[in-house]
GROMACS .gro file of C-alpha atoms in nm:
model
  271
    1MET     CA    1   7.234  -6.198  -5.078
    2GLY     CA    2   7.183  -5.919  -5.336
    3VAL     CA    3   7.171  -5.554  -5.256
    4THR     CA    4   6.816  -5.423  -5.216
    5ARG     CA    5   6.737  -5.143  -5.458
    6VAL     CA    6   6.669  -4.816  -5.274
    7GLU     CA    7   6.326  -4.695  -5.397
    8VAL     CA    8   6.283  -4.430  -5.130
    9ASP     CA    9   6.494  -4.186  -4.950
   10VAL     CA   10   6.322  -4.112  -4.615
   11LEU     CA   11   6.414  -3.756  -4.536
   12VAL     CA   12   6.380  -3.652  -4.170
   13PRO     CA   13   6.444  -3.297  -4.060
   14THR     CA   14   6.497  -3.275  -3.680
   15PHE     CA   15   6.560  -3.011  -3.419
   16GLN     CA   16   6.587  -3.060  -3.038
   17ARG     CA   17   6.383  -3.384  -3.033
   18PRO     CA   18   6.613  -3.677  -2.984
   19ASP     CA   19   6.352  -3.894  -2.797
   20ALA     CA   20   6.082  -3.826  -3.060
   21LEU     CA   21   6.330  -3.892  -3.336
   22ALA     CA   22   6.414  -4.226  -3.177
   23VAL     CA   23   6.045  -4.321  -3.183
   24THR     CA   24   6.023  -4.213  -3.550
   25LEU     CA   25   6.327  -4.424  -3.636
   26ALA     CA   26   6.187  -4.724  -3.446
   27GLY     CA   27   5.873  -4.702  -3.662
   28LEU     CA   28   6.089  -4.710  -3.972
   29ALA     CA   29   6.287  -5.011  -3.844
   30ALA     CA   30   5.965  -5.212  -3.823
   31GLN     CA   31   5.859  -5.153  -4.184
   32THR     CA   32   5.762  -5.448  -4.402
   33CYS     CA   33   5.932  -5.264  -4.694
   34ARG     CA   34   6.314  -5.256  -4.672
   35SER     CA   35   6.390  -5.071  -4.997
   36PHE     CA   36   6.466  -4.735  -4.838
   37ARG     CA   37   6.746  -4.528  -4.698
   38VAL     CA   38   6.706  -4.289  -4.406
   39VAL     CA   39   6.865  -3.942  -4.420
   40VAL     CA   40   6.842  -3.723  -4.106
   41SER     CA   41   6.927  -3.351  -4.115
   42ASP     CA   42   6.981  -3.234  -3.760
   43GLN     CA   43   6.978  -2.863  -3.670
   44THR     CA   44   7.022  -2.909  -3.296
   45ALA     CA   45   7.323  -2.728  -3.154
   46ASP     CA   46   7.464  -3.048  -3.005
   47PRO     CA   47   7.413  -3.330  -3.262
   48VAL     CA   48   7.159  -3.587  -3.159
   49ALA     CA   49   7.304  -3.883  -3.345
   50THR     CA   50   7.502  -3.994  -3.041
   51VAL     CA   51   7.207  -3.965  -2.793
   52PRO     CA   52   7.165  -4.328  -2.671
   53LEU     CA   53   6.805  -4.381  -2.790
   54VAL     CA   54   6.885  -4.229  -3.137
   55ALA     CA   55   7.207  -4.432  -3.165
   56ALA     CA   56   7.028  -4.754  -3.061
   57THR     CA   57   6.748  -4.720  -3.314
   58THR     CA   58   6.998  -4.630  -3.585
   59ARG     CA   59   7.181  -4.950  -3.516
   60ILE     CA   60   6.850  -5.149  -3.533
   61LEU     CA   61   6.782  -4.999  -3.880
   62GLU     CA   62   7.130  -5.084  -3.997
   63GLN     CA   63   7.095  -5.437  -3.858
   64HIS     CA   64   6.793  -5.472  -4.086
   65GLY     CA   65   6.999  -5.364  -4.385
   66ILE     CA   66   6.857  -5.006  -4.401
   67PRO     CA   67   7.128  -4.744  -4.454
   68VAL     CA   68   7.113  -4.444  -4.225
   69GLU     CA   69   7.292  -4.112  -4.268
   70HIS     CA   70   7.299  -3.845  -3.993
   71HIS     CA   71   7.394  -3.498  -4.110
   72HIS     CA   72   7.454  -3.218  -3.864
   73HIS     CA   73   7.323  -2.912  -4.057
   74ALA     CA   74   7.372  -2.612  -3.836
   75PRO     CA   75   7.312  -2.329  -3.769
   76PRO     CA   76   6.944  -2.340  -3.854
   77ARG     CA   77   6.835  -2.135  -4.154
   78GLY     CA   78   6.464  -2.228  -4.141
   79LEU     CA   79   6.239  -2.521  -4.209
   80ALA     CA   80   6.236  -2.469  -4.585
   81GLU     CA   81   6.614  -2.457  -4.616
   82ASN     CA   82   6.651  -2.776  -4.412
   83ARG     CA   83   6.402  -2.955  -4.640
   84GLN     CA   84   6.584  -2.831  -4.951
   85HIS     CA   85   6.909  -2.948  -4.801
   86LEU     CA   86   6.756  -3.291  -4.752
   87LEU     CA   87   6.625  -3.296  -5.103
   88SER     CA   88   6.975  -3.217  -5.232
   89LEU     CA   89   7.102  -3.533  -5.061
   90ALA     CA   90   6.839  -3.756  -5.215
   91ARG     CA   91   6.921  -4.010  -5.487
   92ALA     CA   92   6.620  -4.243  -5.498
   93PRO     CA   93   6.324  -4.194  -5.737
   94HIS     CA   94   6.097  -4.123  -5.440
   95VAL     CA   95   6.143  -3.908  -5.135
   96LEU     CA   96   5.937  -3.944  -4.818
   97PHE     CA   97   5.943  -3.631  -4.606
   98LEU     CA   98   5.878  -3.759  -4.254
   99ASP     CA   99   5.866  -3.526  -3.951
  100ASP     CA  100   6.066  -3.621  -3.639
  101ASP     CA  101   5.752  -3.672  -3.431
  102VAL     CA  102   5.563  -3.927  -3.641
  103TRP     CA  103   5.532  -4.304  -3.588
  104LEU     CA  104   5.445  -4.518  -3.886
  105GLU     CA  105   5.241  -4.838  -3.907
  106PRO     CA  106   5.462  -5.126  -4.033
  107TRP     CA  107   5.283  -5.129  -4.371
  108ALA     CA  108   5.308  -4.753  -4.423
  109VAL     CA  109   5.613  -4.724  -4.660
  110GLU     CA  110   5.496  -5.023  -4.869
  111ARG     CA  111   5.148  -4.873  -4.897
  112LEU     CA  112   5.274  -4.528  -5.002
  113LEU     CA  113   5.488  -4.685  -5.275
  114GLU     CA  114   5.203  -4.902  -5.395
  115ALA     CA  115   4.972  -4.603  -5.413
  116ILE     CA  116   5.201  -4.366  -5.594
  117ALA     CA  117   5.272  -4.633  -5.853
  118ALA     CA  118   4.901  -4.698  -5.908
  119LEU     CA  119   4.792  -4.334  -5.908
  120ARG     CA  120   5.087  -4.201  -6.106
  121CYS     CA  121   5.069  -3.856  -5.936
  122GLY     CA  122   5.317  -3.616  -5.788
  123PHE     CA  123   5.265  -3.706  -5.422
  124VAL     CA  124   5.066  -3.919  -5.176
  125GLY     CA  125   5.052  -3.877  -4.808
  126PHE     CA  126   4.917  -3.997  -4.473
  127ALA     CA  127   4.755  -3.725  -4.263
  128VAL     CA  128   4.886  -3.772  -3.910
  129GLN     CA  129   4.638  -3.900  -3.653
  130GLY     CA  130   4.615  -3.729  -3.310
  131LEU     CA  131   4.503  -4.026  -3.111
  132SER     CA  132   4.435  -3.830  -2.796
  133TYR     CA  133   4.131  -3.706  -2.989
  134ARG     CA  134   4.007  -4.051  -3.089
  135ASP     CA  135   3.677  -3.999  -2.899
  136ASP     CA  136   3.633  -3.648  -3.035
  137HIS     CA  137   3.415  -3.695  -3.343
  138ARG     CA  138   3.371  -3.389  -3.565
  139PRO     CA  139   3.127  -3.478  -3.843
  140ALA     CA  140   3.106  -3.123  -3.977
  141GLU     CA  141   3.483  -3.121  -4.039
  142LEU     CA  142   3.449  -3.436  -4.247
  143GLU     CA  143   3.203  -3.284  -4.494
  144PRO     CA  144   3.467  -3.175  -4.755
  145PHE     CA  145   3.572  -3.544  -4.796
  146GLU     CA  146   3.580  -3.659  -5.156
  147GLU     CA  147   3.744  -3.965  -5.302
  148TRP     CA  148   3.940  -3.955  -5.618
  149VAL     CA  149   3.750  -4.153  -5.885
  150GLY     CA  150   3.904  -4.242  -6.218
  151GLY     CA  151   4.258  -4.143  -6.122
  152VAL     CA  152   4.430  -3.843  -5.966
  153ARG     CA  153   4.443  -3.528  -6.177
  154PRO     CA  154   4.635  -3.201  -6.136
  155GLU     CA  155   4.428  -2.932  -5.965
  156ARG     CA  156   4.488  -2.576  -5.845
  157VAL     CA  157   4.413  -2.522  -5.477
  158ARG     CA  158   4.436  -2.177  -5.323
  159ARG     CA  159   4.332  -2.020  -4.997
  160GLY     CA  160   3.978  -1.880  -5.008
  161GLY     CA  161   3.846  -2.133  -5.258
  162PRO     CA  162   3.620  -2.426  -5.170
  163LYS     CA  163   3.902  -2.682  -5.210
  164TRP     CA  164   4.095  -2.513  -4.927
  165GLN     CA  165   3.835  -2.618  -4.678
  166ARG     CA  166   3.965  -2.973  -4.715
  167PHE     CA  167   4.223  -2.887  -4.445
  168THR     CA  168   3.961  -2.972  -4.180
  169LEU     CA  169   3.985  -3.338  -4.277
  170HIS     CA  170   4.317  -3.358  -4.101
  171ASN     CA  171   4.231  -3.201  -3.771
  172ALA     CA  172   4.266  -3.399  -3.446
  173ALA     CA  173   4.167  -3.762  -3.509
  174ASN     CA  174   3.960  -3.695  -3.821
  175PRO     CA  175   4.184  -3.919  -4.039
  176THR     CA  176   4.115  -4.208  -3.793
  177HIS     CA  177   3.742  -4.146  -3.817
  178LEU     CA  178   3.747  -4.121  -4.194
  179GLY     CA  179   3.932  -4.447  -4.225
  180GLU     CA  180   3.685  -4.618  -3.992
  181ARG     CA  181   3.389  -4.480  -4.189
  182LEU     CA  182   3.513  -4.638  -4.512
  183GLY     CA  183   3.509  -4.983  -4.362
  184LEU     CA  184   3.800  -5.106  -4.564
  185ARG     CA  185   3.933  -5.460  -4.540
  186PRO     CA  186   4.309  -5.520  -4.448
  187GLY     CA  187   4.524  -5.416  -4.736
  188GLU     CA  188   4.258  -5.198  -4.898
  189TRP     CA  189   4.312  -4.828  -4.940
  190ARG     CA  190   4.144  -4.522  -5.092
  191ALA     CA  191   4.285  -4.197  -5.238
  192TYR     CA  192   4.104  -3.871  -5.156
  193LYS     CA  193   4.135  -3.505  -5.246
  194VAL     CA  194   4.338  -3.281  -5.014
  195ALA     CA  195   4.436  -2.919  -4.961
  196TRP     CA  196   4.772  -3.044  -4.835
  197VAL     CA  197   4.910  -3.319  -4.612
  198GLY     CA  198   5.147  -3.246  -4.323
  199ALA     CA  199   5.434  -3.449  -4.179
  200CYS     CA  200   5.428  -3.770  -4.393
  201VAL     CA  201   5.437  -3.721  -4.767
  202LEU     CA  202   5.588  -3.936  -5.038
  203TYR     CA  203   5.688  -3.748  -5.356
  204ARG     CA  204   5.812  -3.853  -5.689
  205ARG     CA  205   6.145  -3.683  -5.669
  206ASP     CA  206   6.133  -3.559  -6.027
  207ALA     CA  207   5.785  -3.404  -5.968
  208LEU     CA  208   5.907  -3.218  -5.655
  209ALA     CA  209   6.212  -3.096  -5.841
  210ASP     CA  210   5.995  -2.986  -6.133
  211ALA     CA  211   5.791  -2.773  -5.901
  212GLY     CA  212   6.100  -2.606  -5.756
  213GLY     CA  213   6.126  -2.814  -5.435
  214PHE     CA  214   6.190  -2.581  -5.142
  215SER     CA  215   6.421  -2.346  -5.325
  216PHE     CA  216   6.208  -2.054  -5.218
  217TRP     CA  217   6.375  -2.068  -4.879
  218LYS     CA  218   6.613  -1.794  -4.999
  219ASP     CA  219   6.325  -1.550  -4.996
  220LEU     CA  220   6.224  -1.621  -4.641
  221PRO     CA  221   6.325  -1.512  -4.295
  222ARG     CA  222   6.466  -1.788  -4.075
  223GLU     CA  223   6.146  -1.811  -3.873
  224HIS     CA  224   5.856  -1.932  -4.086
  225VAL     CA  225   5.594  -2.199  -4.121
  226GLY     CA  226   5.397  -2.364  -4.400
  227GLU     CA  227   5.684  -2.454  -4.629
  228ASP     CA  228   5.537  -2.794  -4.701
  229VAL     CA  229   5.202  -2.640  -4.801
  230VAL     CA  230   5.371  -2.424  -5.070
  231ALA     CA  231   5.563  -2.719  -5.214
  232GLN     CA  232   5.259  -2.944  -5.230
  233LEU     CA  233   5.033  -2.683  -5.387
  234ARG     CA  234   5.287  -2.634  -5.664
  235VAL     CA  235   5.334  -3.013  -5.715
  236MET     CA  236   4.955  -3.067  -5.710
  237GLU     CA  237   4.899  -2.804  -5.975
  238ARG     CA  238   5.146  -2.980  -6.212
  239HIS     CA  239   5.122  -3.343  -6.126
  240GLY     CA  240   4.833  -3.403  -5.885
  241GLY     CA  241   4.841  -3.524  -5.525
  242ALA     CA  242   4.627  -3.735  -5.288
  243GLY     CA  243   4.576  -3.836  -4.929
  244LEU     CA  244   4.545  -4.208  -4.847
  245LEU     CA  245   4.312  -4.382  -4.611
  246PRO     CA  246   4.345  -4.553  -4.379
  247SER     CA  247   4.627  -4.336  -4.251
  248GLY     CA  248   4.944  -4.515  -4.145
  249ALA     CA  249   5.089  -4.222  -3.958
  250VAL     CA  250   5.045  -4.123  -3.589
  251HIS     CA  251   5.140  -3.783  -3.451
  252LEU     CA  252   5.329  -3.792  -3.116
  253GLU     CA  253   5.153  -3.467  -3.023
  254LEU     CA  254   5.454  -3.286  -2.880
  255PRO     CA  255   5.487  -2.911  -2.842
  256THR     CA  256   5.611  -2.730  -3.155
  257THR     CA  257   5.979  -2.647  -3.189
  258VAL     CA  258   5.883  -2.343  -3.394
  259PRO     CA  259   5.711  -2.108  -3.147
  260GLN     CA  260   5.745  -1.800  -3.371
  261ARG     CA  261   5.486  -1.845  -3.644
  262ASP     CA  262   5.437  -1.489  -3.776
  263VAL     CA  263   5.558  -1.559  -4.134
  264ASN     CA  264   5.353  -1.806  -4.337
  265CYS     CA  265   5.526  -1.922  -4.654
  266TYR     CA  266   5.203  -1.908  -4.849
  267ASP     CA  267   5.194  -1.533  -4.804
  268ALA     CA  268   5.575  -1.479  -4.827
  269VAL     CA  269   5.610  -1.637  -5.172
  270GLY     CA  270   5.291  -1.475  -5.307
  271LEU     CA  271   5.073  -1.778  -5.388
   0.00000   0.00000   0.00000
């Protein structure tokens, strides 16, 4: 049997969430696509790689021929620094930044790769679905929805402009309701315009590096939020980006591990 070419490095930052991480890894183990490697950067004081559930799902991935690397990267120096550390470990042409509290549909990685190849943009992503809100329909929040027609193009999105309002598309279970509204057949997907996408984003690694990655972490205090927004806005301005429907990502809806949220990277880096 030949060695499967690694098309994607799945980069998972984690902190004090071993059980959620195990669910995330289990979702990866069930992917129809096998051409990826998993790299976990753990900032928990006591490494989680040996926690039984994490160790078990790691073994399942390896049994399926998917390499897994666990890196204990402590002490924490902030979300952006951890993402930059993960990016420095990447070797594949694509990187999927996947939060440690997200479960993926079995077709998710394959769909992301198919879409980024077809759209030829800097990133594509699945907005995570909060399924506890599946009966909470918010039609007003879906009004900014706009499909990409004729290909994805670079665009500048900044706070205060009309494009920024697209963030409401990703509240609660809005991605679920948008997907249902499109009435797509199995295997079909659509690309749409976003302000940003949280928790599950596939980048062309060269496009993310061209936009500076998360190197701005050096200008931030340890406690901050919104690092993924800054990186995506910069990639989008150079190479374009898109959300995909239906979404293949489900949020586990756990409490945040970043309770101090006074510093937003958007403001700190002066976008």
